[in-house]
CSV table of C-alpha atoms in Angstrom, one decimal:
chain,number,residue,atom,x,y,z
A,2,HIS,CA,55.9,-64.8,57.0
A,3,PRO,CA,55.5,-60.9,57.6
A,4,SER,CA,55.2,-60.2,53.4
A,5,PRO,CA,53.5,-56.9,52.3
A,6,GLN,CA,51.0,-58.9,50.8
A,7,ARG,CA,50.0,-60.6,54.1
A,8,ILE,CA,50.3,-57.6,55.8
A,9,ALA,CA,47.7,-56.0,53.3
A,10,LEU,CA,45.0,-58.9,53.6
A,11,LEU,CA,45.6,-58.8,57.4
A,12,SER,CA,45.1,-54.9,57.6
A,13,VAL,CA,41.8,-55.2,55.5
A,14,LEU,CA,40.8,-58.1,57.9
A,15,ASN,CA,41.0,-55.8,60.8
A,16,GLY,CA,39.4,-52.9,59.4
A,17,VAL,CA,35.9,-55.2,58.8
A,18,LEU,CA,36.7,-57.4,61.9
A,19,GLY,CA,39.2,-55.8,64.1
A,20,ASP,CA,36.8,-55.2,66.7
A,21,HIS,CA,35.5,-59.3,66.6
A,22,LEU,CA,39.0,-60.6,66.1
A,23,VAL,CA,39.8,-59.1,69.8
A,24,ALA,CA,37.1,-59.9,71.7
A,25,SER,CA,37.8,-63.9,70.2
A,26,GLY,CA,41.2,-63.7,71.0
A,27,ASN,CA,42.3,-64.3,67.5
A,28,PRO,CA,45.7,-64.3,66.9
A,29,LEU,CA,45.0,-63.0,63.6
A,30,ALA,CA,44.4,-59.4,65.4
A,31,LEU,CA,46.8,-56.6,64.6
A,32,PRO,CA,48.4,-55.2,68.2
A,33,MET,CA,49.3,-51.6,67.6
A,34,THR,CA,52.6,-51.2,67.4
A,35,LEU,CA,55.3,-48.2,66.8
A,36,ARG,CA,57.6,-48.8,63.4
A,37,HIS,CA,60.7,-47.8,62.4
A,38,ARG,CA,61.9,-48.5,58.8
A,39,SER,CA,59.0,-51.2,58.8
A,40,ASP,CA,60.8,-52.7,61.8
A,41,GLY,CA,58.9,-52.7,64.8
A,42,ILE,CA,60.1,-51.3,68.3
A,43,HIS,CA,59.8,-51.5,71.5
A,44,ALA,CA,59.5,-48.5,74.0
A,45,ASP,CA,62.5,-49.4,76.1
A,46,PRO,CA,66.0,-48.2,76.2
A,47,THR,CA,67.2,-51.0,74.7
A,48,THR,CA,65.7,-50.6,71.0
A,49,PRO,CA,68.3,-50.1,68.1
A,50,ILE,CA,67.2,-46.5,66.5
A,51,PRO,CA,70.1,-45.5,64.5
A,52,ALA,CA,71.3,-42.3,64.8
A,53,PRO,CA,68.1,-40.7,66.5
A,54,SER,CA,66.5,-37.1,66.8
A,55,GLY,CA,64.7,-35.2,69.2
A,56,HIS,CA,62.3,-34.6,66.8
A,57,VAL,CA,60.0,-37.6,66.3
A,58,LEU,CA,57.9,-38.0,63.0
A,59,LEU,CA,54.4,-40.0,63.3
A,60,LEU,CA,53.0,-41.0,60.6
A,61,MET,CA,49.4,-42.5,60.6
A,62,HIS,CA,47.5,-44.7,58.3
A,63,GLY,CA,43.8,-45.4,57.4
A,64,LEU,CA,41.0,-48.2,57.2
A,65,CYS,CA,42.4,-51.1,56.4
A,66,MET,CA,45.8,-50.0,55.5
A,67,ASN,CA,49.0,-50.4,57.2
A,68,ASP,CA,52.1,-48.4,57.8
A,69,LEU,CA,54.0,-50.6,54.2
A,70,GLN,CA,51.8,-48.5,52.5
A,71,TRP,CA,52.5,-45.1,53.2
A,72,ARG,CA,55.9,-46.2,50.5
A,73,GLY,CA,54.6,-45.9,47.1
A,74,GLU,CA,55.4,-44.5,43.3
A,75,HIS,CA,53.9,-41.7,41.3
A,76,GLU,CA,54.8,-41.6,37.6
A,77,GLY,CA,57.4,-43.8,38.2
A,78,ARG,CA,59.1,-42.1,41.3
A,79,ILE,CA,59.3,-43.7,44.1
A,80,VAL,CA,57.6,-41.4,47.3
A,81,ASP,CA,57.5,-41.5,51.4
A,82,HIS,CA,56.7,-38.6,52.6
A,83,GLY,CA,58.1,-40.0,56.1
A,84,GLU,CA,61.2,-40.3,54.9
A,85,THR,CA,61.3,-37.6,52.2
A,86,LEU,CA,60.0,-35.1,55.6
A,87,ALA,CA,62.4,-36.6,58.1
A,88,ALA,CA,65.3,-35.9,55.7
A,89,ALA,CA,64.4,-32.7,55.2
A,90,LEU,CA,63.8,-31.6,58.7
A,91,GLY,CA,66.7,-33.8,60.8
A,92,ALA,CA,63.9,-35.7,61.9
A,93,THR,CA,63.3,-39.7,62.9
A,94,PRO,CA,60.2,-40.9,60.8
A,95,LEU,CA,58.4,-43.5,63.0
A,96,TYR,CA,55.0,-45.6,61.7
A,97,LEU,CA,51.7,-47.0,63.3
A,98,ARG,CA,50.2,-50.1,62.5
A,99,TYR,CA,47.2,-50.5,64.4
A,100,ASN,CA,43.4,-52.8,64.3
A,101,THR,CA,41.2,-49.9,62.4
A,102,GLY,CA,38.2,-51.9,63.2
A,103,LEU,CA,38.8,-50.9,66.8
A,104,HIS,CA,36.6,-47.6,68.2
A,105,ILE,CA,38.6,-44.9,67.6
A,106,ALA,CA,38.7,-43.6,71.1
A,107,GLN,CA,40.1,-47.0,72.0
A,108,ASN,CA,43.1,-46.4,69.5
A,109,GLY,CA,43.5,-43.1,70.9
A,110,ARG,CA,43.7,-44.4,74.2
A,111,GLU,CA,46.2,-47.1,73.1
A,112,LEU,CA,48.5,-44.5,71.2
A,113,SER,CA,48.7,-42.1,74.0
A,114,ALA,CA,50.4,-44.5,76.3
A,115,GLN,CA,52.3,-46.1,73.8
A,116,LEU,CA,53.7,-42.3,73.7
A,117,GLU,CA,54.1,-42.0,76.8
A,118,ARG,CA,56.6,-44.7,77.0
A,119,LEU,CA,58.0,-44.0,73.8
A,120,VAL,CA,59.2,-40.4,75.2
A,121,ALA,CA,60.6,-41.9,78.6
A,122,HIS,CA,62.4,-44.3,76.6
A,123,TRP,CA,63.6,-42.6,73.8
A,124,PRO,CA,67.1,-42.2,73.4
A,125,VAL,CA,67.6,-38.8,73.1
A,126,PRO,CA,65.4,-36.4,75.0
A,127,VAL,CA,61.9,-35.4,73.2
A,128,GLU,CA,61.8,-31.6,71.7
A,129,ARG,CA,59.5,-31.9,69.1
A,130,ILE,CA,56.8,-34.4,68.2
A,131,SER,CA,54.6,-34.4,64.7
A,132,LEU,CA,51.9,-36.0,63.7
A,133,ILE,CA,51.0,-36.7,60.1
A,134,ALA,CA,47.8,-38.6,59.7
A,135,HIS,CA,46.2,-40.1,56.5
A,136,SER,CA,42.2,-40.8,56.7
A,137,MET,CA,41.2,-42.5,59.7
A,138,GLY,CA,44.6,-41.9,60.9
A,139,GLY,CA,43.5,-38.4,61.7
A,140,LEU,CA,40.5,-39.0,64.1
A,141,VAL,CA,43.0,-41.4,65.5
A,142,ALA,CA,46.1,-38.9,66.5
A,143,ARG,CA,42.9,-36.3,67.2
A,144,SER,CA,41.3,-39.0,70.1
A,145,ALA,CA,44.9,-39.4,71.4
A,146,CYS,CA,45.5,-35.8,71.7
A,147,HIS,CA,42.5,-35.6,74.0
A,148,HIS,CA,43.5,-38.7,76.4
A,149,GLY,CA,47.1,-37.4,76.4
A,150,GLU,CA,46.0,-33.9,77.8
A,151,VAL,CA,43.2,-35.7,80.2
A,152,ASP,CA,45.1,-37.7,81.8
A,153,ALA,CA,48.5,-35.0,82.2
A,154,MET,CA,50.3,-37.2,79.7
A,155,SER,CA,54.1,-35.9,79.4
A,156,TRP,CA,54.3,-36.7,75.2
A,157,ARG,CA,51.3,-34.3,74.8
A,158,ARG,CA,53.0,-31.1,75.9
A,159,HIS,CA,56.0,-31.8,73.0
A,160,VAL,CA,53.1,-32.2,69.9
A,161,ARG,CA,53.6,-29.1,67.7
A,162,ASP,CA,52.5,-30.2,64.8
A,163,LEU,CA,49.4,-32.2,63.1
A,164,VAL,CA,49.0,-32.8,59.7
A,165,PHE,CA,45.6,-34.1,58.4
A,166,LEU,CA,45.2,-36.0,54.8
A,167,GLY,CA,42.1,-36.7,53.5
A,168,VAL,CA,40.7,-36.5,56.9
A,169,PRO,CA,37.1,-37.6,57.3
A,170,HIS,CA,36.3,-35.2,60.6
A,171,HIS,CA,32.7,-34.6,60.3
A,172,GLY,CA,32.1,-38.4,58.7
A,173,ALA,CA,32.2,-40.4,55.9
A,174,PRO,CA,28.8,-40.4,54.2
A,175,LEU,CA,29.6,-43.1,51.2
A,176,GLU,CA,30.4,-45.5,53.6
A,177,ARG,CA,26.7,-46.2,54.4
A,178,ALA,CA,26.5,-47.5,50.5
A,179,GLY,CA,29.9,-49.8,51.4
A,180,SER,CA,31.9,-47.9,49.3
A,181,TRP,CA,34.7,-46.8,51.4
A,182,ILE,CA,35.5,-51.2,51.9
A,183,ASP,CA,34.4,-51.8,48.5
A,184,GLN,CA,36.9,-49.8,46.9
A,185,LEU,CA,39.9,-50.7,49.2
A,186,LEU,CA,39.6,-54.4,49.0
A,187,ALA,CA,39.6,-54.3,45.2
A,188,ARG,CA,42.5,-52.2,44.8
A,189,THR,CA,45.0,-55.5,45.0
A,190,MET,CA,44.3,-59.2,43.4
A,191,TYR,CA,45.5,-60.4,47.4
A,192,THR,CA,42.4,-58.6,48.4
A,193,ALA,CA,40.0,-58.2,46.1
A,194,PRO,CA,38.8,-61.8,46.8
A,195,PHE,CA,37.3,-60.5,50.3
A,196,ALA,CA,34.7,-57.0,48.6
A,197,LYS,CA,32.1,-59.0,50.1
A,198,LEU,CA,33.5,-58.3,53.6
A,199,GLY,CA,32.6,-54.6,53.1
A,200,GLN,CA,29.0,-55.5,53.9
A,201,MET,CA,30.4,-56.0,57.5
A,202,ARG,CA,30.8,-53.0,60.0
A,203,SER,CA,33.5,-52.8,62.6
A,204,ALA,CA,33.3,-50.7,65.2
A,205,GLY,CA,36.1,-48.8,63.6
A,206,ILE,CA,33.7,-48.3,60.5
A,207,THR,CA,30.9,-46.7,63.1
A,208,ASP,CA,33.0,-44.3,64.5
A,209,LEU,CA,34.4,-43.4,61.0
A,210,ARG,CA,30.7,-43.0,59.6
A,211,HIS,CA,30.2,-40.4,61.8
A,212,GLY,CA,33.8,-38.6,62.4
A,213,ARG,CA,33.1,-40.2,66.1
A,214,ILE,CA,36.7,-39.8,68.2
A,215,ARG,CA,35.3,-40.3,71.9
A,216,GLU,CA,33.1,-42.3,74.2
A,217,GLY,CA,30.0,-40.8,75.1
A,218,HIS,CA,27.7,-37.8,74.0
A,219,ASP,CA,28.3,-38.2,70.0
A,220,GLY,CA,32.2,-38.7,70.1
A,221,PHE,CA,32.7,-35.0,68.6
A,222,LEU,CA,35.8,-32.9,70.3
A,223,PRO,CA,36.5,-29.4,69.3
A,224,MET,CA,40.0,-29.4,67.4
A,225,PRO,CA,43.2,-28.9,70.2
A,226,THR,CA,44.4,-24.9,70.6
A,227,ASP,CA,47.8,-25.3,71.3
A,228,ILE,CA,48.8,-27.8,68.2
A,229,ALA,CA,49.5,-26.0,64.9
A,230,CYS,CA,47.4,-27.9,62.5
A,231,PHE,CA,47.4,-28.3,58.4
A,232,THR,CA,45.1,-29.5,56.2
A,233,VAL,CA,45.6,-31.3,52.6
A,234,ALA,CA,41.9,-32.2,51.4
A,235,ALA,CA,41.5,-33.6,47.6
A,236,THR,CA,38.9,-33.3,45.2
A,237,LEU,CA,38.2,-35.5,42.1
A,238,ALA,CA,37.1,-32.2,40.5
A,239,GLN,CA,39.2,-30.6,38.7
A,240,ARG,CA,38.0,-26.8,40.4
A,241,ARG,CA,35.7,-26.3,43.1
A,242,SER,CA,32.4,-26.1,43.1
A,243,LYS,CA,29.7,-26.4,45.5
A,244,LEU,CA,28.4,-29.9,43.9
A,245,ALA,CA,32.1,-30.6,44.0
A,246,GLU,CA,32.6,-29.7,47.9
A,247,ARG,CA,29.7,-31.7,49.1
A,248,LEU,CA,29.1,-34.5,46.7
A,249,ILE,CA,32.6,-35.4,45.2
A,250,GLY,CA,35.0,-34.8,47.8
A,251,ASP,CA,38.7,-37.2,47.0
A,252,GLY,CA,35.7,-39.9,46.3
A,253,LEU,CA,35.2,-41.1,49.5
A,254,VAL,CA,35.7,-38.2,52.0
A,255,PRO,CA,34.0,-35.0,50.9
A,256,LEU,CA,36.0,-31.7,50.5
A,257,ARG,CA,33.7,-30.1,53.5
A,258,SER,CA,34.3,-33.0,55.5
A,259,ALA,CA,37.9,-33.0,55.2
A,260,LEU,CA,38.3,-29.3,55.8
A,261,GLY,CA,36.2,-29.5,59.0
A,262,GLN,CA,33.2,-27.2,57.7
A,263,HIS,CA,30.0,-27.9,59.5
A,264,ASP,CA,26.4,-26.5,58.7
A,265,ASN,CA,26.4,-25.9,62.5
A,266,PRO,CA,29.2,-23.1,63.8
A,267,SER,CA,29.3,-24.7,67.0
A,268,ARG,CA,31.2,-28.0,65.1
A,269,ASP,CA,33.1,-26.3,62.4
A,270,LEU,CA,36.8,-27.3,63.0
A,271,GLY,CA,38.0,-23.8,61.6
A,272,LEU,CA,40.5,-25.7,59.5
A,273,ASP,CA,39.8,-23.8,56.4
A,274,ARG,CA,40.9,-20.4,58.0
A,275,GLN,CA,44.1,-22.3,59.4
A,276,PRO,CA,46.8,-23.2,56.4
A,277,HIS,CA,45.8,-25.6,54.3
A,278,TRP,CA,46.0,-27.1,50.5
A,279,ILE,CA,43.0,-28.4,48.0
A,280,SER,CA,44.8,-31.1,45.7
A,281,HIS,CA,42.4,-31.2,42.8
A,282,GLY,CA,42.5,-34.1,40.3
A,283,THR,CA,43.3,-36.5,43.5
A,284,GLY,CA,41.9,-39.0,44.8
A,285,HIS,CA,41.8,-40.7,48.4
A,286,ILE,CA,44.9,-43.0,48.1
A,287,GLU,CA,46.6,-40.7,46.0
A,288,LEU,CA,47.3,-38.2,49.0
A,289,LEU,CA,49.7,-40.5,50.0
A,290,HIS,CA,52.2,-40.5,46.8
A,291,ARG,CA,51.9,-37.4,45.4
A,292,PRO,CA,55.3,-35.4,45.8
A,293,GLU,CA,54.1,-31.9,45.6
A,294,ILE,CA,51.8,-32.7,48.5
A,295,GLY,CA,55.4,-33.6,50.3
A,296,GLU,CA,56.3,-30.8,49.5
A,297,ARG,CA,53.5,-28.8,51.1
A,298,ILE,CA,53.8,-30.5,54.3
A,299,LEU,CA,57.7,-29.6,54.2
A,300,GLY,CA,56.6,-25.8,53.7
A,301,TRP,CA,54.4,-25.8,56.5
A,302,LEU,CA,56.6,-27.6,58.7
A,303,ARG,CA,59.7,-25.6,58.1
A,304,ARG,CA,58.2,-23.0,59.8
């Protein structure tokens, strides 16, 4: 039975073993699916979408996570950025679920293909696509945009906005010590017994370490120039400092990586020169469920 607890466990297993599960034909491997209010949708004309909008809002989760985790609680209040933004913008919210243990470029290519089918069979003409991505999801989003452009996909022309939430554009050094997986696994009673899996490294985790989003070379890609990019970065520190920027970050992603900053000017993504916001006293997972972050995104997307 696909309970939230079972999906959470499968998401973790796929994060650390996903490439092996696919290679061995294991049925526990999660296929990539686009979902509407936790229901999987199929890119064909018969898909039942109530009151579909020409503005599609796609939310993309991070490593070892899943689409259900966009909905959570903050100080007694239920928060779901997708539902809140969709209601305010008159958009249809979709949530991506995918195997985070696969190469980021592989997931990006598959997402591009699925969005092409979605646009072709959406019940109404698609006018605007807004991508909102947390953590690894932001790297998959960038990879998908790259594949969509290279392959001249029609969906790519509809992408207007790309919102990053704690995305490790230049990698996540803490992963080398297993901190990333250990923290995610230890969060719930359902996944804590599997904490030792953090010692393993899937293809997705290896890519995440260096922010590698395409095959060949070193996997680096510049930011797309025809899409409005917005960035929310977080730090556990209460105020900015050189130590907080380079070392502390949100507990998993360094602040400089989330802002796309790099000591080599040719690799600096320039996100700190575009609309961005730094949430102080905020951890990596908290980015999903803080109402003020949703309000900030809404302000950007309403422009």
